mmCIF file of C-alpha atoms and ligand atoms in Angstrom:
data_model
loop_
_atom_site.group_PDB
_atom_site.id
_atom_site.type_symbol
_atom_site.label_atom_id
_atom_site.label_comp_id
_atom_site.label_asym_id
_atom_site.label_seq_id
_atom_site.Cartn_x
_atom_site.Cartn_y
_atom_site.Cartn_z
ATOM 1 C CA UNK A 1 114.701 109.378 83.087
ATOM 2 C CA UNK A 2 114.892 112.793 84.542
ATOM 3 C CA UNK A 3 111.253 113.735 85.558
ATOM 4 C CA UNK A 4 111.017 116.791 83.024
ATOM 5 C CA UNK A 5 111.613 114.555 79.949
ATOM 6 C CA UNK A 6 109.137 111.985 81.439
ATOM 7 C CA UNK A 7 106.701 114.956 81.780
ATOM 8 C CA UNK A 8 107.427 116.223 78.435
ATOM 9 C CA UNK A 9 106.448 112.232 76.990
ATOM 10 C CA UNK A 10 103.580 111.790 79.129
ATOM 11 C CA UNK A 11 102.014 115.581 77.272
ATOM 12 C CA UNK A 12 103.390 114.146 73.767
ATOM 13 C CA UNK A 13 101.549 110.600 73.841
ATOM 14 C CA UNK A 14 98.493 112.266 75.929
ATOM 15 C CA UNK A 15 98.479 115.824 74.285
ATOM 16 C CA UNK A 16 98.480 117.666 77.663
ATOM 17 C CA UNK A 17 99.137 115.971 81.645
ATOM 18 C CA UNK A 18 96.633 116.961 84.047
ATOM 19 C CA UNK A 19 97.439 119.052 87.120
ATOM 20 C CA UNK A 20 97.290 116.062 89.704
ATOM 21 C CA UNK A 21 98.483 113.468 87.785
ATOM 22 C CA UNK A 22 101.538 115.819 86.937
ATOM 23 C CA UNK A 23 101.801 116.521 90.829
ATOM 24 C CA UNK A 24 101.682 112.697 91.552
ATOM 25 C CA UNK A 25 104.733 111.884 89.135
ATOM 26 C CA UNK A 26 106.618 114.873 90.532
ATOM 27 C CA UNK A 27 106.082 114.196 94.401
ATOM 28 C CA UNK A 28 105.584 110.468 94.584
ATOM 29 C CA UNK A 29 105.278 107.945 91.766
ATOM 30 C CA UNK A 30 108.353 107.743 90.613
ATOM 31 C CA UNK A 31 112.303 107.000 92.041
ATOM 32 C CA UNK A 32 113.062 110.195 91.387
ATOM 33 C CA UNK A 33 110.136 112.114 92.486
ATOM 34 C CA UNK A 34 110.622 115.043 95.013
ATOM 35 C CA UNK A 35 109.283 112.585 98.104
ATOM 36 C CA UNK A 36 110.711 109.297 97.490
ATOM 37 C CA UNK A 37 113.835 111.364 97.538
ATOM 38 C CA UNK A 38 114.066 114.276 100.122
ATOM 39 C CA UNK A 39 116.601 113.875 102.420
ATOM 40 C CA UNK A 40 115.613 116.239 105.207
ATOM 41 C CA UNK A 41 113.077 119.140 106.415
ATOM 42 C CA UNK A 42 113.877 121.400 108.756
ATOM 43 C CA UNK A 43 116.693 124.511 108.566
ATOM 44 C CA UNK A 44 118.820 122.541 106.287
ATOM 45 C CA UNK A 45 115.807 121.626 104.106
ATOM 46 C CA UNK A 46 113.364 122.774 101.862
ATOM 47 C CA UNK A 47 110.839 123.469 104.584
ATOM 48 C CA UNK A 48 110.640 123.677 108.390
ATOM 49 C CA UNK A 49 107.223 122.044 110.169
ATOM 50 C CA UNK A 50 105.898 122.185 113.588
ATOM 51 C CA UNK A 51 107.314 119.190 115.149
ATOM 52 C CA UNK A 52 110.763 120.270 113.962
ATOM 53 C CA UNK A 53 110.717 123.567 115.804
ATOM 54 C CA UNK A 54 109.721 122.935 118.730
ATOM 55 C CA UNK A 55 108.982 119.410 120.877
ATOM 56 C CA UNK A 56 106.160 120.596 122.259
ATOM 57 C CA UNK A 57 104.425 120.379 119.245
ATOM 58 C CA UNK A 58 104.415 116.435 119.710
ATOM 59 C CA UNK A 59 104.034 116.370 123.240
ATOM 60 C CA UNK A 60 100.716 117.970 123.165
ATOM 61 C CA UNK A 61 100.145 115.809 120.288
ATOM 62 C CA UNK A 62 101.134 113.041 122.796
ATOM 63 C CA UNK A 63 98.861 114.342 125.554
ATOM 64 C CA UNK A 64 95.793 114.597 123.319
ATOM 65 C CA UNK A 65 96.318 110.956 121.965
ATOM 66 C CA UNK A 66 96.117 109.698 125.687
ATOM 67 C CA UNK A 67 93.068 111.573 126.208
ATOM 68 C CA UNK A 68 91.750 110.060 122.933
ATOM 69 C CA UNK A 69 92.920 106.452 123.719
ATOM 70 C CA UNK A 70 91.093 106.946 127.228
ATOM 71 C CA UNK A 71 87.730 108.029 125.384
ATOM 72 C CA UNK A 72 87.683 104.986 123.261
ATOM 73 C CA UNK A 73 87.487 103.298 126.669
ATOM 74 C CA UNK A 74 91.107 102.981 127.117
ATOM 75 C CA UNK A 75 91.414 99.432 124.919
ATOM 76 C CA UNK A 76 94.049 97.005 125.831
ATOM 77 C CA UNK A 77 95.176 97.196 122.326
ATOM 78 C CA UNK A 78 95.474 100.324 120.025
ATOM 79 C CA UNK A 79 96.947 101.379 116.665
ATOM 80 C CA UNK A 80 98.836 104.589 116.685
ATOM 81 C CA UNK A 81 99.157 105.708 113.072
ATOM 82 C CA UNK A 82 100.622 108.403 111.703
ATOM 83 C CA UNK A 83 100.775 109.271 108.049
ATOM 84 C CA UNK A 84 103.535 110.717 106.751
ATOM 85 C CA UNK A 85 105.973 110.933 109.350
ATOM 86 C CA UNK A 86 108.635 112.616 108.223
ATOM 87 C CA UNK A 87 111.930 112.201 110.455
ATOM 88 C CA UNK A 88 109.991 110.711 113.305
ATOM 89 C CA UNK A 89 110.587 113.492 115.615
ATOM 90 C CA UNK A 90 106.823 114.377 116.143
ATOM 91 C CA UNK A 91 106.221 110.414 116.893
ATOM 92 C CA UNK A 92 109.901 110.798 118.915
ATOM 93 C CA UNK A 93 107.675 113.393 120.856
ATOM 94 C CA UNK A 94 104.326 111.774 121.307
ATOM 95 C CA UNK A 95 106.025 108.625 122.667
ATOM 96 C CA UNK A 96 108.074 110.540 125.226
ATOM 97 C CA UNK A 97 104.538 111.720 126.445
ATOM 98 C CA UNK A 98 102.965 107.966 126.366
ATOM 99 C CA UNK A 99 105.446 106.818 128.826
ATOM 100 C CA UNK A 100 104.273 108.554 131.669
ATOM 101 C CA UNK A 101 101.174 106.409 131.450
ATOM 102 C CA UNK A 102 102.545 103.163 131.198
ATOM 103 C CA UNK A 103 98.778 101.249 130.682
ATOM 104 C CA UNK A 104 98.889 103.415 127.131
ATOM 105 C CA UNK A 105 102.250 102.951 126.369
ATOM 106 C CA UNK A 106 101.925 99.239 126.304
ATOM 107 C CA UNK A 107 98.674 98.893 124.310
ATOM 108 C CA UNK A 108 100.735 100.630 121.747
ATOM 109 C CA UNK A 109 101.093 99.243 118.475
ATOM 110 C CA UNK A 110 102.544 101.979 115.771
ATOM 111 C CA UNK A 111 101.975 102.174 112.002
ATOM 112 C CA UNK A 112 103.757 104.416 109.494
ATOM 113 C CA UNK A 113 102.599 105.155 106.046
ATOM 114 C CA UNK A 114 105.650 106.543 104.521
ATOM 115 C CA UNK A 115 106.691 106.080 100.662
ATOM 116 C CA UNK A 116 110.113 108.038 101.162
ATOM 117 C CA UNK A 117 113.518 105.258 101.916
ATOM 118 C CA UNK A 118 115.160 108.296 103.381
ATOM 119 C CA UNK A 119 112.653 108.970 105.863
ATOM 120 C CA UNK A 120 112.415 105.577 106.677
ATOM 121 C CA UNK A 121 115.654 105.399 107.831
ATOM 122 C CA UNK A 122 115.374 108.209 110.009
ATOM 123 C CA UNK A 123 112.210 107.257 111.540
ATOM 124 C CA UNK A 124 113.907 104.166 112.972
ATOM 125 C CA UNK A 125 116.986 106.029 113.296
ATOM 126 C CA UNK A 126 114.878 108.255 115.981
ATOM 127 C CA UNK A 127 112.513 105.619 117.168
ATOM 128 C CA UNK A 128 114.314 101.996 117.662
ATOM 129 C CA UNK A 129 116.303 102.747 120.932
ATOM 130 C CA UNK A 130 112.652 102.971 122.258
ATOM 131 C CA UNK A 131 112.270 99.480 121.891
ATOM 132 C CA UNK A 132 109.047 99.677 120.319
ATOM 133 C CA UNK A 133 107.337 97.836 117.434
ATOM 134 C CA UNK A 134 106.744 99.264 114.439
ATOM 135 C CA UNK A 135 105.448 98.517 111.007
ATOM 136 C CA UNK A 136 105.763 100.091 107.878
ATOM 137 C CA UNK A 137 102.690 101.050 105.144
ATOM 138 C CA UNK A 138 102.783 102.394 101.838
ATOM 139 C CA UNK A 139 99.044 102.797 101.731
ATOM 140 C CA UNK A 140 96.486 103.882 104.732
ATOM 141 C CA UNK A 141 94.473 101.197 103.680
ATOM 142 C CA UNK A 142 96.569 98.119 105.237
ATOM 143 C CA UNK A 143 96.289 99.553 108.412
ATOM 144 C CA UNK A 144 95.657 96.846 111.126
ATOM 145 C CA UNK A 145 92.050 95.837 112.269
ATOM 146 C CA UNK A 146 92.451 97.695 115.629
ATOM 147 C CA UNK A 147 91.094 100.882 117.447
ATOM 148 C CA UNK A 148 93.196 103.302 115.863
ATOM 149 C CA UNK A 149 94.290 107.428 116.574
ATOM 150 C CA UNK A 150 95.348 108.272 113.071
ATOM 151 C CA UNK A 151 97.486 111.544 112.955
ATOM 152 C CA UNK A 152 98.373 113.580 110.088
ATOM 153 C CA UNK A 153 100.859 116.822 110.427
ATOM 154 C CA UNK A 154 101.156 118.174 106.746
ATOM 155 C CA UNK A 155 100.603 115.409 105.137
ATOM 156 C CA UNK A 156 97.295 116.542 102.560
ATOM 157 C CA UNK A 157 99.104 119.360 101.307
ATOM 158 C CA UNK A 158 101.435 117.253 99.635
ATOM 159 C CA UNK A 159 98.783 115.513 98.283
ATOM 160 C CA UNK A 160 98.136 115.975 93.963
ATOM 161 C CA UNK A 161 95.203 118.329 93.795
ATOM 162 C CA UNK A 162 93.189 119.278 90.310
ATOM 163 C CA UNK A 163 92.567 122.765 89.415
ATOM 164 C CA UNK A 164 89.180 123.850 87.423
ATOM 165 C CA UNK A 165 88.651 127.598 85.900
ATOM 166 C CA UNK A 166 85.562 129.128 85.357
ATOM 167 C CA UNK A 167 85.155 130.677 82.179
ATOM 168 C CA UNK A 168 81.833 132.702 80.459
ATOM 169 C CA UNK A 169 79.721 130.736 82.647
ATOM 170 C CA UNK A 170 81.350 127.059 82.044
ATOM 171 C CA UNK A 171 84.098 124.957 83.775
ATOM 172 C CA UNK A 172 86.982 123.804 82.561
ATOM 173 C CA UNK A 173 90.116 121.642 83.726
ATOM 174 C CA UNK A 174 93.554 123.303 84.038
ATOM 175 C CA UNK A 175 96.161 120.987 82.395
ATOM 176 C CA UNK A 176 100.257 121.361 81.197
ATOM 177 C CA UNK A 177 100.742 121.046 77.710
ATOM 178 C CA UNK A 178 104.234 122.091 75.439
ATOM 179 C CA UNK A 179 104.532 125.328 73.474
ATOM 180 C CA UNK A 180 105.164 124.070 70.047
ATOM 181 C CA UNK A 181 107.105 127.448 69.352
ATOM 182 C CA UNK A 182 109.151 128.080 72.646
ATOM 183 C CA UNK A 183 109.057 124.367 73.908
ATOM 184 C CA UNK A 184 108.042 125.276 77.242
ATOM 185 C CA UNK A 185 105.246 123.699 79.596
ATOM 186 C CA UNK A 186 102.903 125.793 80.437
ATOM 187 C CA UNK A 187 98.973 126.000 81.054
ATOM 188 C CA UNK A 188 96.720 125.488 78.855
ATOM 189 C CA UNK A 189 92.327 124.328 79.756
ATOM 190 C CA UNK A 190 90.158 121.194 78.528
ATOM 191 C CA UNK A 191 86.330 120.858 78.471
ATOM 192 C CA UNK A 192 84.986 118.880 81.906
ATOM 193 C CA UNK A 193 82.350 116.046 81.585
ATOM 194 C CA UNK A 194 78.633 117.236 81.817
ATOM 195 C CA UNK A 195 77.752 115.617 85.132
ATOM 196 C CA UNK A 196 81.019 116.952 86.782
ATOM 197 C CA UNK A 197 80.128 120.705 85.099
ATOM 198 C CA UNK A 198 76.516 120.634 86.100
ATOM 199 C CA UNK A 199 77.953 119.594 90.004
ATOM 200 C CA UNK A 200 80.617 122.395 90.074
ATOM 201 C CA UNK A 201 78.151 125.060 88.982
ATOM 202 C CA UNK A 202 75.617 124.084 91.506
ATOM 203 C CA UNK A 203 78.055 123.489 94.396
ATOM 204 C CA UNK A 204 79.761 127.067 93.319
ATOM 205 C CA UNK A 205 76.784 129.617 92.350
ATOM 206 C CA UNK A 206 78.775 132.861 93.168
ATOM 207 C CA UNK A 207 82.309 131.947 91.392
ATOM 208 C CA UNK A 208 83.336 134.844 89.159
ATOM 209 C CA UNK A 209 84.784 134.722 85.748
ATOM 210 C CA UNK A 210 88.510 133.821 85.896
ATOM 211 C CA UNK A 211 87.698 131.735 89.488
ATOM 212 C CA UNK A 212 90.038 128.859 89.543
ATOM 213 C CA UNK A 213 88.549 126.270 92.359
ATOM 214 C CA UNK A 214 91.082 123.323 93.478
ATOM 215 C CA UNK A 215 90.002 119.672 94.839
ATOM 216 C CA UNK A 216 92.200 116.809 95.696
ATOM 217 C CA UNK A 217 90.068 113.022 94.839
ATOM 218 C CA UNK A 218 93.061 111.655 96.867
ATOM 219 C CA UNK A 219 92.759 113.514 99.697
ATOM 220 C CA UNK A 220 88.960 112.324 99.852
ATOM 221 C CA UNK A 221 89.940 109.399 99.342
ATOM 222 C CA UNK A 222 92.186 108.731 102.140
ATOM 223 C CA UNK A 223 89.476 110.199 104.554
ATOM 224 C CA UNK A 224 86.844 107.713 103.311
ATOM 225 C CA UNK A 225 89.000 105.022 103.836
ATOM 226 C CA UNK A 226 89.775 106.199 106.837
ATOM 227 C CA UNK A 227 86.184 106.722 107.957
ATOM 228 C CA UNK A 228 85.410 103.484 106.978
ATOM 229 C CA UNK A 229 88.290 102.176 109.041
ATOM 230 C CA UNK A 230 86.593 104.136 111.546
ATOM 231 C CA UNK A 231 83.150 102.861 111.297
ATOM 232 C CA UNK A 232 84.170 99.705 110.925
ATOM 233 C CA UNK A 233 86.445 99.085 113.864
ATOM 234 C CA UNK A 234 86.960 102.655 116.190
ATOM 235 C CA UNK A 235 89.393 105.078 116.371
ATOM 236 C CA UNK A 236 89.345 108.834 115.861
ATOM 237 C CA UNK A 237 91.856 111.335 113.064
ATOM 238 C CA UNK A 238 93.790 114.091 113.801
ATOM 239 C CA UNK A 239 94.170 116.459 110.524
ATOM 240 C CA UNK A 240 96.962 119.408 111.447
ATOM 241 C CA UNK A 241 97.609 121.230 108.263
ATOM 242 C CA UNK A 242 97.899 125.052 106.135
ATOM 243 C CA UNK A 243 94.407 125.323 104.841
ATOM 244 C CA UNK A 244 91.222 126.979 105.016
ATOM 245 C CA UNK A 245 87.505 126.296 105.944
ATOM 246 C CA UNK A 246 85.350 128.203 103.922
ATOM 247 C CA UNK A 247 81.911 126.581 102.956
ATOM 248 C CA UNK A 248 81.831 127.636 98.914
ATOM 249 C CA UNK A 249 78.295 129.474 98.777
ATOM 250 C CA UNK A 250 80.424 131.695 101.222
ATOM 251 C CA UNK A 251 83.381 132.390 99.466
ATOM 252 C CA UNK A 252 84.410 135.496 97.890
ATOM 253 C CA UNK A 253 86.176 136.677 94.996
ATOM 254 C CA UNK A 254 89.566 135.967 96.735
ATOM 255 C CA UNK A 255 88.680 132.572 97.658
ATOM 256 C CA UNK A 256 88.906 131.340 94.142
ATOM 257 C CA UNK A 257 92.799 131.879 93.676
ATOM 258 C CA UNK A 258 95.062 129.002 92.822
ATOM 259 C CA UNK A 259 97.239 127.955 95.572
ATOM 260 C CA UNK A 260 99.736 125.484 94.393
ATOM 261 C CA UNK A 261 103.081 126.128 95.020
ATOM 262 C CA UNK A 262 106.440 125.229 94.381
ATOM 263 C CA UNK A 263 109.168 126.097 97.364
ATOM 264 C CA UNK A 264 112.839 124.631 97.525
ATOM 265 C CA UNK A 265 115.634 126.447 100.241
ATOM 266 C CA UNK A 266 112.559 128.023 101.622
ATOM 267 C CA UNK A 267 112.195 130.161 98.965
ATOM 268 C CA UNK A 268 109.059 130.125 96.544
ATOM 269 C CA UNK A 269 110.118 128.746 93.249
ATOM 270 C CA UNK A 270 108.215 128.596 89.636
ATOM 271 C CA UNK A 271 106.101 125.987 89.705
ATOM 272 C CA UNK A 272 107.602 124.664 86.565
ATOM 273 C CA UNK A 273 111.197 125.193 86.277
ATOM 274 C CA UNK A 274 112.207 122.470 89.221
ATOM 275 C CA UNK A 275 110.261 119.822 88.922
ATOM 276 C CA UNK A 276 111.193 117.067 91.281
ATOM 277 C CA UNK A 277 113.740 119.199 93.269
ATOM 278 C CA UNK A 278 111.166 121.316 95.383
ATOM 279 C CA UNK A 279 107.976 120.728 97.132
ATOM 280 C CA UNK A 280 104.589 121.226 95.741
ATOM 281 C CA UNK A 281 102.047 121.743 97.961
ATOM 282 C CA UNK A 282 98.299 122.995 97.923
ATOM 283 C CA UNK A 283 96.099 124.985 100.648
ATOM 284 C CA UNK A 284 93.989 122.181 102.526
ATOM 285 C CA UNK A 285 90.336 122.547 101.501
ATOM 286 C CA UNK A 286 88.878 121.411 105.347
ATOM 287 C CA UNK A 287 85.839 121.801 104.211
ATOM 288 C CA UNK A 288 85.767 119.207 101.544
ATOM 289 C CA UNK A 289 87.092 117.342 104.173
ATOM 290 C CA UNK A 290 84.750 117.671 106.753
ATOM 291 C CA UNK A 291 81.851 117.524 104.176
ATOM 292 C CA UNK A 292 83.273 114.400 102.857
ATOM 293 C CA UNK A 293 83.443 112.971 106.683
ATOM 294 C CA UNK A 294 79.706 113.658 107.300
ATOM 295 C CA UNK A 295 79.041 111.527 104.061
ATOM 296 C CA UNK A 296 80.410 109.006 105.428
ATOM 297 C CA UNK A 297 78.652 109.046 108.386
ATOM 298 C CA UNK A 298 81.010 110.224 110.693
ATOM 299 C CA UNK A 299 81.331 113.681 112.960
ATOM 300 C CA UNK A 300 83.675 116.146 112.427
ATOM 301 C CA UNK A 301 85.004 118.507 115.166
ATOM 302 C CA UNK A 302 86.190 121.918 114.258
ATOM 303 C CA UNK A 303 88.521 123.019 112.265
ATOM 304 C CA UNK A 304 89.739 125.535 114.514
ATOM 305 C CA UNK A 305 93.253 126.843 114.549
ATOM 306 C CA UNK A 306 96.593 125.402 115.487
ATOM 307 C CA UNK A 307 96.642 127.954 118.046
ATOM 308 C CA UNK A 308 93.410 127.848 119.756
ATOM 309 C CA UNK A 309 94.010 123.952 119.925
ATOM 310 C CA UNK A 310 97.789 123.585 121.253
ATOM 311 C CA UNK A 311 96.431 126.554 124.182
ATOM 312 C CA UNK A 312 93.209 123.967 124.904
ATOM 313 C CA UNK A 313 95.845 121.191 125.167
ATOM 314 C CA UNK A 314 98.190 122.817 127.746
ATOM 315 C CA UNK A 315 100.877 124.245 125.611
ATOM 316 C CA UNK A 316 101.567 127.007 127.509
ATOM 317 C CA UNK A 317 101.765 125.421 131.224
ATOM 318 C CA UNK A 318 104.070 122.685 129.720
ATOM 319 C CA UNK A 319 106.293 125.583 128.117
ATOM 320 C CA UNK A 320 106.469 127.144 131.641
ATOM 321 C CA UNK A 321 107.418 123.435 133.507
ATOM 322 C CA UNK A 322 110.223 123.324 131.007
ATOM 323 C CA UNK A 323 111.508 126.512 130.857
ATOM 324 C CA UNK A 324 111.901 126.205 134.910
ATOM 325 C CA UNK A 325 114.418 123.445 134.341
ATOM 326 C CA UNK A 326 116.660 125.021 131.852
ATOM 327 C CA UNK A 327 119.124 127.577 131.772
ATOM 328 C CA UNK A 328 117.998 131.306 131.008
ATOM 329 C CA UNK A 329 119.199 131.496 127.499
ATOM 330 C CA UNK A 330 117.711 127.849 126.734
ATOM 331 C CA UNK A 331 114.616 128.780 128.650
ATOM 332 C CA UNK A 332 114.263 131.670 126.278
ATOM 333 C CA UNK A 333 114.642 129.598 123.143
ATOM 334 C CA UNK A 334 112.267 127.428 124.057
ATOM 335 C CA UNK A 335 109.900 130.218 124.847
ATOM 336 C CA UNK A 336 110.682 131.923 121.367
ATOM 337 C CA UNK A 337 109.500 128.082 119.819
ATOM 338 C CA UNK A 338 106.533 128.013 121.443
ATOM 339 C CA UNK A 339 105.195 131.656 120.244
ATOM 340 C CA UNK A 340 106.363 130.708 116.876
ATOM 341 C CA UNK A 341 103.846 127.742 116.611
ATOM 342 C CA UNK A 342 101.448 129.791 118.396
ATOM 343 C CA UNK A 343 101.639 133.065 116.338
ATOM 344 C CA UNK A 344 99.135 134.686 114.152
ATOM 345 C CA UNK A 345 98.229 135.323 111.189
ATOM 346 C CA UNK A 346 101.233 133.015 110.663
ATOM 347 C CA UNK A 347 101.679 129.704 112.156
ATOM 348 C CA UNK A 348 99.074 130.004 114.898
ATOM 349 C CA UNK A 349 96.009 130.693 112.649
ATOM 350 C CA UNK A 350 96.916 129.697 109.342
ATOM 351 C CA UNK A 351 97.405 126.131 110.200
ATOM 352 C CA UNK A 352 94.123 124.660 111.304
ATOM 353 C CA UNK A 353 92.804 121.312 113.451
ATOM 354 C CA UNK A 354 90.052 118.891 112.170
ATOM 355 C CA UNK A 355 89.210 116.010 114.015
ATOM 356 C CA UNK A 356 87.096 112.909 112.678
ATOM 357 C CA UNK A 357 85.362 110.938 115.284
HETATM 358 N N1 SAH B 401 104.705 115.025 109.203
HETATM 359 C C1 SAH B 401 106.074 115.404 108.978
HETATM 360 C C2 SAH B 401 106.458 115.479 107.507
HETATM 361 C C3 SAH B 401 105.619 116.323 106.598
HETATM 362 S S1 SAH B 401 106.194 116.291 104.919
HETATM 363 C C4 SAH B 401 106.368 116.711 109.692
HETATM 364 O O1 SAH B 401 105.421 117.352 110.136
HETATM 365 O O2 SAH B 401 107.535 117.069 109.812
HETATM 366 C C5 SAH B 401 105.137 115.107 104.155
HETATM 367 C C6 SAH B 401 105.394 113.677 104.536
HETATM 368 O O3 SAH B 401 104.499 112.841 103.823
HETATM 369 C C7 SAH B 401 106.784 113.141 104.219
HETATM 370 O O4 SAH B 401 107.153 112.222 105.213
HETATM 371 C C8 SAH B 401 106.572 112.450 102.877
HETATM 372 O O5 SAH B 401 107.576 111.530 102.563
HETATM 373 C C9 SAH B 401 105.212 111.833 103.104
HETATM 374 N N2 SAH B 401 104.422 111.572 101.899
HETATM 375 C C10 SAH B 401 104.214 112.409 100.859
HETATM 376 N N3 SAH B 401 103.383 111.859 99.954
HETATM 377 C C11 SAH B 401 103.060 110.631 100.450
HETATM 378 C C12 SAH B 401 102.220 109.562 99.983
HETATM 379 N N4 SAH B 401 101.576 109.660 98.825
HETATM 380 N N5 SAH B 401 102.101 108.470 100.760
HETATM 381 C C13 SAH B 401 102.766 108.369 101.953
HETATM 382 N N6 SAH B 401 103.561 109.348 102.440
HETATM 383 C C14 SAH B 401 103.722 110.450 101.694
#
């Protein structure tokens, strides 16, 4: 069933679909949901991403999971997971970078969690002439009981997120329902339980009327899992991702704006009209992440920004090697790549870096 007449039943039996569970069936749950389907990201995609502009991206990636693996006490065995992988090339990238330190390289055990077929077959596509093993997840908790360096590049923004709105001094949940007259999907609000109400208002004393706040359980979810992996066993997560950091008793009237969005051909599409053929994605809330890391007992570096971290990394002296070994008009490219990932107020700063230890 095309996903816009499943959406349609799920409002008619239920009386309205909530905004995550209406982003799960779209992205993930079903065959023919946007990411069990894509095909490819990049400039013949929907959307481009770090690793796929430039391979620096995932050799710095590469370079910090060395100095990671080293900090854990460089273990004779370690789990290299990434979530979300995409086409591989980021993991293409880190590997390249593992091989120049051979003792790493071979404690090297790799775990995907990837829910897409077509993916899948790229990933190995990319990665099998390396020769090394890898395993295949659906979920991030079957990962293997070993010292792990858990990466994530985009991968919570295309998580389902729920969306409140604060109205005459109350809370309520955004939801989809049909217009009886027109037919169409579009919003409409439902009352919130007491306890949940009573926790919003506290945790957000200066929202305004009309503030719409978004939270994603799964996201939290994954990083307590994660932490308890973590605490459990050892390992440390690398969060990369378009979000911001801003503790709520800070925030201002422009920090309670919805940010879910719809984008297909790299153009920004109504959220409602192509359901299942373009990406939804939400802002990262890093905060909630972080917050949710301390909870669980672990300590949370950062976030600071793409930028600031790729420069602390060596991004711009491996640029420079490379560009010495290339022809001018390559060298250029490759130079035009780099400031790309390192611009701001695009790239550069918008994307931030949170790391769980
Ligand atoms: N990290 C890659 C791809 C980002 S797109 C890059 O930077 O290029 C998001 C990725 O997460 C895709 O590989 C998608 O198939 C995967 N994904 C989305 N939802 C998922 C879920 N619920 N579980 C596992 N993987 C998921």
């Amino acid at each position: 069933m095309a996903l816009d007449s499943h959406i349609r039943q799920i409002i008619k039996k239920s009386g309205y679909i909530e905004v995550d569970v209406m982003m799960r069936e779209v992205l993930s749950s079903r065959p023919l949901s946007y990411y069990r389907h894509l095909a490819n990201i990049g400039m013949k995609g929907d959307f481009v991403t770090a690793p796929e502009i430039s391979q620096l991206f995932g050799e710095i990636i590469g370079v910090w999971c060395i100095e990671q693996w080293q900090r854990l006490g460089s273990p004779r065995k370690i789990n290299l997971v990434e979530l979300g992988p995409g086409q591989g090339t980021m993991l293409r990238d880190i590997l390249r970078i593992a091989r120049l330190r051979p003792q790493f390289y071979e404690a090297l055990t790799i775990e995907l969690v990837e829910i897409n077929p077509n993916f899948i077959k790229l990933q190995k596509q990319q990665l099998s002439p390396l020769g090394i093993e890898i395993k295949w997840l659906t979920q991030i908790h079957d990962i293997a009981s070993l010292p792990s360096i858990i990466i994530a590049n985009e991968f919570f923004d295309s998580l389902p997120i729920k969306q409140y709105i604060k109205i005459k001094d109350h809370w309520q949940e955004l939801v989809f329902v049909v217009e009886p007259i027109d037919a169409q999907i579009k919003f409409d609000k439902i009352s919130i339980n007491r306890e949940l109400q009573n926790q919003l208002l506290h945790d957000h004393p200066y929202a305004f009327d009309g503030a719409i706040l978004e939270e994603s359980p799964q996201s939290l979810e994954i990083i307590r899992a994660i932490c308890e992996h973590l605490n459990k066993i050892s390992g440390v997560h690398l969060i990369i991702d378009y979000g911001y950091y801003v503790p709520p008793w800070q925030r201002t009237r422009y920090q309670y704006n919805p940010t879910l969005q719809a984008i297909k051909n790299h153009q920004y599409h109504p959220l409602l009209s192509t359901l299942g053929e373009a990406d939804l994605s939400a802002h990262v809330d890093f905060y909630a992440l972080k917050k949710t890391a301390h909870e669980r007992g672990r300590f949370a570096i950062g976030p600071i920004t793409q930028r600031e971290f790729l420069i602390q990394n060596g991004i711009l002296l491996r640029s420079k090697l490379l560009q010495q070994k290339l022809s001018a008009k390559e060298a250029l490219l490759v130079e035009k790549q780099t400031n790309y990932l390192l611009e701001e107020q695009k790239m550069g700063t918008l994307f931030k870096v949170l790391c769980i230890t």
